[in-house]
């Protein structure tokens, strides 16, 4: 930090270091120590104000510049992302419909395979029953063959593979995921209270304002509201 950059010089830096050193070494035993600590605290507040006053204009300027960059950035991205989302939505809808059709086809093929195997089993079982008295040994062989019959695995050809290599380069991979929406906050809170939902999933906000508004003190529905004293220094 230099005077030409932030608007204050070596004296401020030296005073700052001195005050920090005093604060670190400070121990309050007597009233005099307590009053000295207050003076050091006020001096630190004054130094902090000077440092903030020097840096704030540059920070504000940088923030304004950064915000302008972000605004222009978002403005340029907006139509791209809108088009991207439109295409993605259409593709997802089509893919979900194909998956539904494929599941139905898969079920039908599995059913057909099962019925075919069951027909073969029944045919062998009937022959075994016919041969049971005439040739028990052959009947036993037929029973073993019937037990050994299982459905052949069947697979529906997919309309869209999990990963597709694109002619223009790159690839697109489909990811099966979930999304969670809170539709009943009170019921969700009940789920937390009964350990069905981990408490770590909950984010608590606005508790201080709520406690102040209701003048709540002590323990209140899982909250502990205590007095918290701090100094307000004027320079």
PDB file of C-alpha atoms in Angstrom:
ATOM      1  CA  UNK A   1       0.000   0.000   0.000  1.00  0.00           C
ATOM      2  CA  UNK A   2       1.416   3.416  -0.987  1.00  0.00           C
ATOM      3  CA  UNK A   3       0.191   6.992  -0.738  1.00  0.00           C
ATOM      4  CA  UNK A   4      -0.047   7.367  -4.505  1.00  0.00           C
ATOM      5  CA  UNK A   5      -2.239   4.293  -4.770  1.00  0.00           C
ATOM      6  CA  UNK A   6      -4.639   4.457  -1.827  1.00  0.00           C
ATOM      7  CA  UNK A   7      -4.332   7.986  -0.489  1.00  0.00           C
ATOM      8  CA  UNK A   8      -2.537   7.486   2.820  1.00  0.00           C
ATOM      9  CA  UNK A   9       1.101   7.215   3.702  1.00  0.00           C
ATOM     10  CA  UNK A  10       3.652   5.545   5.870  1.00  0.00           C
ATOM     11  CA  UNK A  11       2.407   7.138   9.119  1.00  0.00           C
ATOM     12  CA  UNK A  12      -0.969   5.389   8.880  1.00  0.00           C
ATOM     13  CA  UNK A  13       0.705   2.054   8.233  1.00  0.00           C
ATOM     14  CA  UNK A  14       3.048   2.507  11.187  1.00  0.00           C
ATOM     15  CA  UNK A  15       0.210   3.557  13.509  1.00  0.00           C
ATOM     16  CA  UNK A  16      -1.814   0.596  12.353  1.00  0.00           C
ATOM     17  CA  UNK A  17       0.995  -1.850  13.143  1.00  0.00           C
ATOM     18  CA  UNK A  18       1.553  -0.199  16.542  1.00  0.00           C
ATOM     19  CA  UNK A  19      -2.113  -0.436  17.510  1.00  0.00           C
ATOM     20  CA  UNK A  20      -2.336  -4.051  16.378  1.00  0.00           C
ATOM     21  CA  UNK A  21       0.706  -4.843  18.507  1.00  0.00           C
ATOM     22  CA  UNK A  22      -0.868  -3.142  21.535  1.00  0.00           C
ATOM     23  CA  UNK A  23      -4.131  -5.031  21.038  1.00  0.00           C
ATOM     24  CA  UNK A  24      -2.339  -8.372  20.810  1.00  0.00           C
ATOM     25  CA  UNK A  25      -0.373  -7.722  24.009  1.00  0.00           C
ATOM     26  CA  UNK A  26      -3.341  -6.287  25.897  1.00  0.00           C
ATOM     27  CA  UNK A  27      -4.574  -7.856  29.141  1.00  0.00           C
ATOM     28  CA  UNK A  28      -7.401  -6.332  31.154  1.00  0.00           C
ATOM     29  CA  UNK A  29      -6.912  -6.611  34.903  1.00  0.00           C
ATOM     30  CA  UNK A  30      -7.809  -3.160  36.232  1.00  0.00           C
ATOM     31  CA  UNK A  31     -10.242  -0.385  35.353  1.00  0.00           C
ATOM     32  CA  UNK A  32      -7.303   1.523  33.879  1.00  0.00           C
ATOM     33  CA  UNK A  33      -6.550  -1.435  31.588  1.00  0.00           C
ATOM     34  CA  UNK A  34     -10.207  -1.509  30.587  1.00  0.00           C
ATOM     35  CA  UNK A  35     -10.195   2.224  29.714  1.00  0.00           C
ATOM     36  CA  UNK A  36      -6.891   1.883  27.828  1.00  0.00           C
ATOM     37  CA  UNK A  37      -8.384  -0.985  25.851  1.00  0.00           C
ATOM     38  CA  UNK A  38     -11.297   1.289  24.917  1.00  0.00           C
ATOM     39  CA  UNK A  39      -8.904   3.973  23.662  1.00  0.00           C
ATOM     40  CA  UNK A  40      -6.990   1.421  21.604  1.00  0.00           C
ATOM     41  CA  UNK A  41     -10.289   0.111  20.211  1.00  0.00           C
ATOM     42  CA  UNK A  42     -11.367   3.619  19.152  1.00  0.00           C
ATOM     43  CA  UNK A  43      -7.981   4.258  17.571  1.00  0.00           C
ATOM     44  CA  UNK A  44      -8.284   1.014  15.646  1.00  0.00           C
ATOM     45  CA  UNK A  45     -11.757   2.068  14.468  1.00  0.00           C
ATOM     46  CA  UNK A  46     -10.383   5.426  13.265  1.00  0.00           C
ATOM     47  CA  UNK A  47      -7.563   3.713  11.375  1.00  0.00           C
ATOM     48  CA  UNK A  48     -10.025   1.276   9.848  1.00  0.00           C
ATOM     49  CA  UNK A  49     -12.199   4.164   8.659  1.00  0.00           C
ATOM     50  CA  UNK A  50      -9.214   5.826   6.985  1.00  0.00           C
ATOM     51  CA  UNK A  51      -8.191   2.598   5.266  1.00  0.00           C
ATOM     52  CA  UNK A  52     -11.768   1.942   4.127  1.00  0.00           C
ATOM     53  CA  UNK A  53     -12.115   5.532   2.886  1.00  0.00           C
ATOM     54  CA  UNK A  54      -8.953   5.116   0.822  1.00  0.00           C
ATOM     55  CA  UNK A  55      -9.830   1.750  -0.686  1.00  0.00           C
ATOM     56  CA  UNK A  56     -13.611   2.098  -1.103  1.00  0.00           C
ATOM     57  CA  UNK A  57     -13.602   4.383  -4.188  1.00  0.00           C
ATOM     58  CA  UNK A  58     -11.324   1.968  -6.013  1.00  0.00           C
ATOM     59  CA  UNK A  59     -13.436  -0.968  -4.867  1.00  0.00           C
ATOM     60  CA  UNK A  60     -16.650   0.756  -6.008  1.00  0.00           C
ATOM     61  CA  UNK A  61     -15.104   1.547  -9.361  1.00  0.00           C
ATOM     62  CA  UNK A  62     -13.909  -2.042  -9.759  1.00  0.00           C
ATOM     63  CA  UNK A  63     -17.355  -3.385  -8.765  1.00  0.00           C
ATOM     64  CA  UNK A  64     -19.080  -1.106 -11.268  1.00  0.00           C
ATOM     65  CA  UNK A  65     -16.671  -2.201 -13.963  1.00  0.00           C
ATOM     66  CA  UNK A  66     -17.100  -5.854 -13.030  1.00  0.00           C
ATOM     67  CA  UNK A  67     -20.897  -5.498 -13.013  1.00  0.00           C
ATOM     68  CA  UNK A  68     -20.802  -3.940 -16.468  1.00  0.00           C
ATOM     69  CA  UNK A  69     -18.700  -6.857 -17.695  1.00  0.00           C
ATOM     70  CA  UNK A  70     -21.119  -9.351 -16.129  1.00  0.00           C
ATOM     71  CA  UNK A  71     -24.148  -7.556 -17.618  1.00  0.00           C
ATOM     72  CA  UNK A  72     -22.644  -7.572 -21.122  1.00  0.00           C
ATOM     73  CA  UNK A  73     -21.539 -11.157 -20.658  1.00  0.00           C
ATOM     74  CA  UNK A  74     -25.030 -12.272 -19.593  1.00  0.00           C
ATOM     75  CA  UNK A  75     -26.631 -10.227 -22.370  1.00  0.00           C
ATOM     76  CA  UNK A  76     -24.544 -12.019 -24.981  1.00  0.00           C
ATOM     77  CA  UNK A  77     -25.157 -15.432 -23.418  1.00  0.00           C
ATOM     78  CA  UNK A  78     -28.928 -14.991 -22.920  1.00  0.00           C
ATOM     79  CA  UNK A  79     -30.119 -15.850 -26.495  1.00  0.00           C
ATOM     80  CA  UNK A  80     -27.584 -18.686 -26.712  1.00  0.00           C
ATOM     81  CA  UNK A  81     -28.798 -20.231 -23.454  1.00  0.00           C
ATOM     82  CA  UNK A  82     -32.444 -19.727 -24.458  1.00  0.00           C
ATOM     83  CA  UNK A  83     -31.851 -21.592 -27.721  1.00  0.00           C
ATOM     84  CA  UNK A  84     -29.790 -24.229 -25.912  1.00  0.00           C
ATOM     85  CA  UNK A  85     -32.571 -24.800 -23.360  1.00  0.00           C
ATOM     86  CA  UNK A  86     -35.195 -24.999 -26.126  1.00  0.00           C
ATOM     87  CA  UNK A  87     -33.274 -27.704 -27.977  1.00  0.00           C
ATOM     88  CA  UNK A  88     -32.447 -29.559 -24.753  1.00  0.00           C
ATOM     89  CA  UNK A  89     -36.105 -29.525 -23.679  1.00  0.00           C
ATOM     90  CA  UNK A  90     -37.250 -30.893 -27.050  1.00  0.00           C
ATOM     91  CA  UNK A  91     -34.572 -33.587 -27.035  1.00  0.00           C
ATOM     92  CA  UNK A  92     -35.346 -34.625 -23.449  1.00  0.00           C
ATOM     93  CA  UNK A  93     -39.086 -34.917 -24.231  1.00  0.00           C
ATOM     94  CA  UNK A  94     -38.405 -37.026 -27.319  1.00  0.00           C
ATOM     95  CA  UNK A  95     -35.863 -39.191 -25.477  1.00  0.00           C
ATOM     96  CA  UNK A  96     -38.268 -39.808 -22.573  1.00  0.00           C
ATOM     97  CA  UNK A  97     -40.983 -40.896 -25.015  1.00  0.00           C
ATOM     98  CA  UNK A  98     -38.548 -43.272 -26.744  1.00  0.00           C
ATOM     99  CA  UNK A  99     -37.548 -44.704 -23.363  1.00  0.00           C
ATOM    100  CA  UNK A 100     -41.224 -45.291 -22.553  1.00  0.00           C
ATOM    101  CA  UNK A 101     -41.762 -47.081 -25.861  1.00  0.00           C
ATOM    102  CA  UNK A 102     -38.575 -49.123 -25.410  1.00  0.00           C
ATOM    103  CA  UNK A 103     -39.626 -50.237 -21.917  1.00  0.00           C
ATOM    104  CA  UNK A 104     -42.988 -51.348 -23.288  1.00  0.00           C
ATOM    105  CA  UNK A 105     -41.314 -53.259 -26.150  1.00  0.00           C
ATOM    106  CA  UNK A 106     -38.837 -54.815 -23.728  1.00  0.00           C
ATOM    107  CA  UNK A 107     -41.680 -55.987 -21.504  1.00  0.00           C
ATOM    108  CA  UNK A 108     -43.511 -57.520 -24.488  1.00  0.00           C
ATOM    109  CA  UNK A 109     -40.379 -59.297 -25.737  1.00  0.00           C
ATOM    110  CA  UNK A 110     -39.661 -60.662 -22.254  1.00  0.00           C
ATOM    111  CA  UNK A 111     -43.260 -61.834 -22.015  1.00  0.00           C
ATOM    112  CA  UNK A 112     -42.991 -63.568 -25.408  1.00  0.00           C
ATOM    113  CA  UNK A 113     -39.719 -65.219 -24.412  1.00  0.00           C
ATOM    114  CA  UNK A 114     -41.278 -66.417 -21.163  1.00  0.00           C
ATOM    115  CA  UNK A 115     -44.360 -67.844 -22.909  1.00  0.00           C
ATOM    116  CA  UNK A 116     -42.209 -69.598 -25.519  1.00  0.00           C
ATOM    117  CA  UNK A 117     -40.026 -71.187 -22.828  1.00  0.00           C
ATOM    118  CA  UNK A 118     -43.115 -72.096 -20.782  1.00  0.00           C
ATOM    119  CA  UNK A 119     -44.667 -73.779 -23.827  1.00  0.00           C
ATOM    120  CA  UNK A 120     -41.520 -75.862 -24.340  1.00  0.00           C
ATOM    121  CA  UNK A 121     -41.453 -76.765 -20.640  1.00  0.00           C
ATOM    122  CA  UNK A 122     -45.098 -77.835 -20.663  1.00  0.00           C
ATOM    123  CA  UNK A 123     -44.560 -79.942 -23.774  1.00  0.00           C
ATOM    124  CA  UNK A 124     -41.663 -81.774 -22.115  1.00  0.00           C
ATOM    125  CA  UNK A 125     -43.616 -82.181 -18.882  1.00  0.00           C
ATOM    126  CA  UNK A 126     -46.536 -83.712 -20.758  1.00  0.00           C
ATOM    127  CA  UNK A 127     -44.209 -86.145 -22.562  1.00  0.00           C
ATOM    128  CA  UNK A 128     -42.582 -87.024 -19.250  1.00  0.00           C
ATOM    129  CA  UNK A 129     -46.003 -87.744 -17.768  1.00  0.00           C
ATOM    130  CA  UNK A 130     -46.823 -90.019 -20.728  1.00  0.00           C
ATOM    131  CA  UNK A 131     -43.497 -91.859 -20.422  1.00  0.00           C
ATOM    132  CA  UNK A 132     -43.585 -92.194 -16.637  1.00  0.00           C
ATOM    133  CA  UNK A 133     -45.090 -95.714 -16.664  1.00  0.00           C
ATOM    134  CA  UNK A 134     -43.627 -96.925 -19.972  1.00  0.00           C
ATOM    135  CA  UNK A 135     -40.069 -95.681 -19.474  1.00  0.00           C
ATOM    136  CA  UNK A 136     -39.372 -94.016 -16.089  1.00  0.00           C
ATOM    137  CA  UNK A 137     -35.735 -93.353 -16.978  1.00  0.00           C
ATOM    138  CA  UNK A 138     -36.688 -91.460 -20.139  1.00  0.00           C
ATOM    139  CA  UNK A 139     -39.374 -89.604 -18.212  1.00  0.00           C
ATOM    140  CA  UNK A 140     -36.745 -88.477 -15.698  1.00  0.00           C
ATOM    141  CA  UNK A 141     -34.525 -87.198 -18.534  1.00  0.00           C
ATOM    142  CA  UNK A 142     -37.462 -85.242 -19.964  1.00  0.00           C
ATOM    143  CA  UNK A 143     -38.142 -83.690 -16.539  1.00  0.00           C
ATOM    144  CA  UNK A 144     -34.523 -82.586 -16.273  1.00  0.00           C
ATOM    145  CA  UNK A 145     -34.719 -81.032 -19.728  1.00  0.00           C
ATOM    146  CA  UNK A 146     -37.892 -79.179 -18.731  1.00  0.00           C
ATOM    147  CA  UNK A 147     -36.219 -77.799 -15.608  1.00  0.00           C
ATOM    148  CA  UNK A 148     -33.229 -76.656 -17.654  1.00  0.00           C
ATOM    149  CA  UNK A 149     -35.303 -74.529 -20.015  1.00  0.00           C
ATOM    150  CA  UNK A 150     -34.979 -70.779 -19.291  1.00  0.00           C
ATOM    151  CA  UNK A 151     -36.074 -67.737 -21.219  1.00  0.00           C
ATOM    152  CA  UNK A 152     -33.546 -66.413 -23.688  1.00  0.00           C
ATOM    153  CA  UNK A 153     -32.396 -62.858 -22.931  1.00  0.00           C
ATOM    154  CA  UNK A 154     -34.010 -60.306 -25.222  1.00  0.00           C
ATOM    155  CA  UNK A 155     -33.025 -56.702 -25.862  1.00  0.00           C
ATOM    156  CA  UNK A 156     -34.805 -53.879 -27.624  1.00  0.00           C
ATOM    157  CA  UNK A 157     -32.658 -51.803 -29.943  1.00  0.00           C
ATOM    158  CA  UNK A 158     -32.323 -48.336 -28.443  1.00  0.00           C
ATOM    159  CA  UNK A 159     -33.304 -45.273 -30.433  1.00  0.00           C
ATOM    160  CA  UNK A 160     -30.643 -43.250 -28.587  1.00  0.00           C
ATOM    161  CA  UNK A 161     -27.476 -44.670 -27.067  1.00  0.00           C
ATOM    162  CA  UNK A 162     -26.196 -43.430 -23.714  1.00  0.00           C
ATOM    163  CA  UNK A 163     -23.276 -41.635 -25.421  1.00  0.00           C
ATOM    164  CA  UNK A 164     -23.390 -40.378 -28.997  1.00  0.00           C
ATOM    165  CA  UNK A 165     -20.285 -39.289 -30.850  1.00  0.00           C
ATOM    166  CA  UNK A 166     -21.100 -36.241 -32.986  1.00  0.00           C
ATOM    167  CA  UNK A 167     -19.860 -35.809 -36.548  1.00  0.00           C
ATOM    168  CA  UNK A 168     -18.778 -32.258 -35.748  1.00  0.00           C
ATOM    169  CA  UNK A 169     -16.634 -33.540 -32.876  1.00  0.00           C
ATOM    170  CA  UNK A 170     -17.376 -34.007 -29.195  1.00  0.00           C
ATOM    171  CA  UNK A 171     -20.098 -36.181 -27.749  1.00  0.00           C
ATOM    172  CA  UNK A 172     -23.422 -36.023 -25.904  1.00  0.00           C
ATOM    173  CA  UNK A 173     -24.052 -38.293 -22.916  1.00  0.00           C
ATOM    174  CA  UNK A 174     -27.411 -38.809 -21.243  1.00  0.00           C
ATOM    175  CA  UNK A 175     -27.312 -38.681 -17.442  1.00  0.00           C
ATOM    176  CA  UNK A 176     -30.138 -40.146 -15.391  1.00  0.00           C
ATOM    177  CA  UNK A 177     -30.612 -37.930 -12.346  1.00  0.00           C
ATOM    178  CA  UNK A 178     -33.372 -36.719 -10.022  1.00  0.00           C
ATOM    179  CA  UNK A 179     -34.702 -33.354  -8.877  1.00  0.00           C
ATOM    180  CA  UNK A 180     -36.224 -32.637  -5.472  1.00  0.00           C
ATOM    181  CA  UNK A 181     -38.917 -29.999  -4.858  1.00  0.00           C
ATOM    182  CA  UNK A 182     -40.339 -29.110  -1.440  1.00  0.00           C
ATOM    183  CA  UNK A 183     -44.112 -29.232  -1.938  1.00  0.00           C
ATOM    184  CA  UNK A 184     -45.068 -29.197   1.770  1.00  0.00           C
ATOM    185  CA  UNK A 185     -42.513 -27.432   4.036  1.00  0.00           C
ATOM    186  CA  UNK A 186     -44.355 -28.367   7.249  1.00  0.00           C
ATOM    187  CA  UNK A 187     -44.456 -32.034   6.315  1.00  0.00           C
ATOM    188  CA  UNK A 188     -40.765 -31.887   5.373  1.00  0.00           C
ATOM    189  CA  UNK A 189     -39.982 -30.372   8.795  1.00  0.00           C
ATOM    190  CA  UNK A 190     -41.928 -33.203  10.411  1.00  0.00           C
ATOM    191  CA  UNK A 191     -39.764 -35.608   8.431  1.00  0.00           C
ATOM    192  CA  UNK A 192     -36.670 -33.911   9.879  1.00  0.00           C
ATOM    193  CA  UNK A 193     -38.061 -34.101  13.418  1.00  0.00           C
ATOM    194  CA  UNK A 194     -38.625 -37.854  13.004  1.00  0.00           C
ATOM    195  CA  UNK A 195     -35.158 -38.437  11.477  1.00  0.00           C
ATOM    196  CA  UNK A 196     -36.568 -39.440   8.092  1.00  0.00           C
ATOM    197  CA  UNK A 197     -34.772 -36.432   6.547  1.00  0.00           C
ATOM    198  CA  UNK A 198     -31.253 -35.478   7.771  1.00  0.00           C
ATOM    199  CA  UNK A 199     -31.172 -32.156   9.654  1.00  0.00           C
ATOM    200  CA  UNK A 200     -28.172 -31.190   7.516  1.00  0.00           C
ATOM    201  CA  UNK A 201     -30.566 -30.794   4.575  1.00  0.00           C
ATOM    202  CA  UNK A 202     -32.252 -27.856   6.315  1.00  0.00           C
ATOM    203  CA  UNK A 203     -31.034 -24.257   5.994  1.00  0.00           C
ATOM    204  CA  UNK A 204     -32.117 -21.865   8.757  1.00  0.00           C
ATOM    205  CA  UNK A 205     -32.502 -18.184   7.844  1.00  0.00           C
ATOM    206  CA  UNK A 206     -33.930 -15.080   9.530  1.00  0.00           C
ATOM    207  CA  UNK A 207     -33.871 -16.555  13.029  1.00  0.00           C
ATOM    208  CA  UNK A 208     -32.470 -13.405  14.663  1.00  0.00           C
ATOM    209  CA  UNK A 209     -35.141 -11.160  13.132  1.00  0.00           C
ATOM    210  CA  UNK A 210     -37.836 -13.684  14.117  1.00  0.00           C
ATOM    211  CA  UNK A 211     -36.600 -13.846  17.740  1.00  0.00           C
ATOM    212  CA  UNK A 212     -36.392 -10.054  18.026  1.00  0.00           C
ATOM    213  CA  UNK A 213     -39.863  -9.558  16.561  1.00  0.00           C
ATOM    214  CA  UNK A 214     -41.361 -12.095  18.959  1.00  0.00           C
ATOM    215  CA  UNK A 215     -39.279 -10.909  21.910  1.00  0.00           C
ATOM    216  CA  UNK A 216     -38.212 -14.515  22.445  1.00  0.00           C
ATOM    217  CA  UNK A 217     -35.640 -15.390  25.108  1.00  0.00           C
ATOM    218  CA  UNK A 218     -34.189 -18.686  26.312  1.00  0.00           C
ATOM    219  CA  UNK A 219     -35.103 -22.022  24.763  1.00  0.00           C
ATOM    220  CA  UNK A 220     -37.868 -21.984  22.172  1.00  0.00           C
ATOM    221  CA  UNK A 221     -38.690 -24.954  19.908  1.00  0.00           C
ATOM    222  CA  UNK A 222     -35.103 -26.070  19.522  1.00  0.00           C
ATOM    223  CA  UNK A 223     -33.706 -22.535  19.505  1.00  0.00           C
ATOM    224  CA  UNK A 224     -31.568 -20.981  22.223  1.00  0.00           C
ATOM    225  CA  UNK A 225     -31.910 -17.178  22.296  1.00  0.00           C
ATOM    226  CA  UNK A 226     -29.257 -15.501  24.468  1.00  0.00           C
ATOM    227  CA  UNK A 227     -28.151 -11.934  25.079  1.00  0.00           C
ATOM    228  CA  UNK A 228     -25.145 -11.019  22.977  1.00  0.00           C
ATOM    229  CA  UNK A 229     -23.329  -7.840  24.009  1.00  0.00           C
ATOM    230  CA  UNK A 230     -21.041  -5.897  21.708  1.00  0.00           C
ATOM    231  CA  UNK A 231     -19.617  -2.412  21.549  1.00  0.00           C
ATOM    232  CA  UNK A 232     -20.700   0.357  19.212  1.00  0.00           C
ATOM    233  CA  UNK A 233     -17.809   2.777  18.817  1.00  0.00           C
ATOM    234  CA  UNK A 234     -18.076   6.384  17.595  1.00  0.00           C
ATOM    235  CA  UNK A 235     -14.976   8.276  16.519  1.00  0.00           C
TER     236      UNK A 235
END
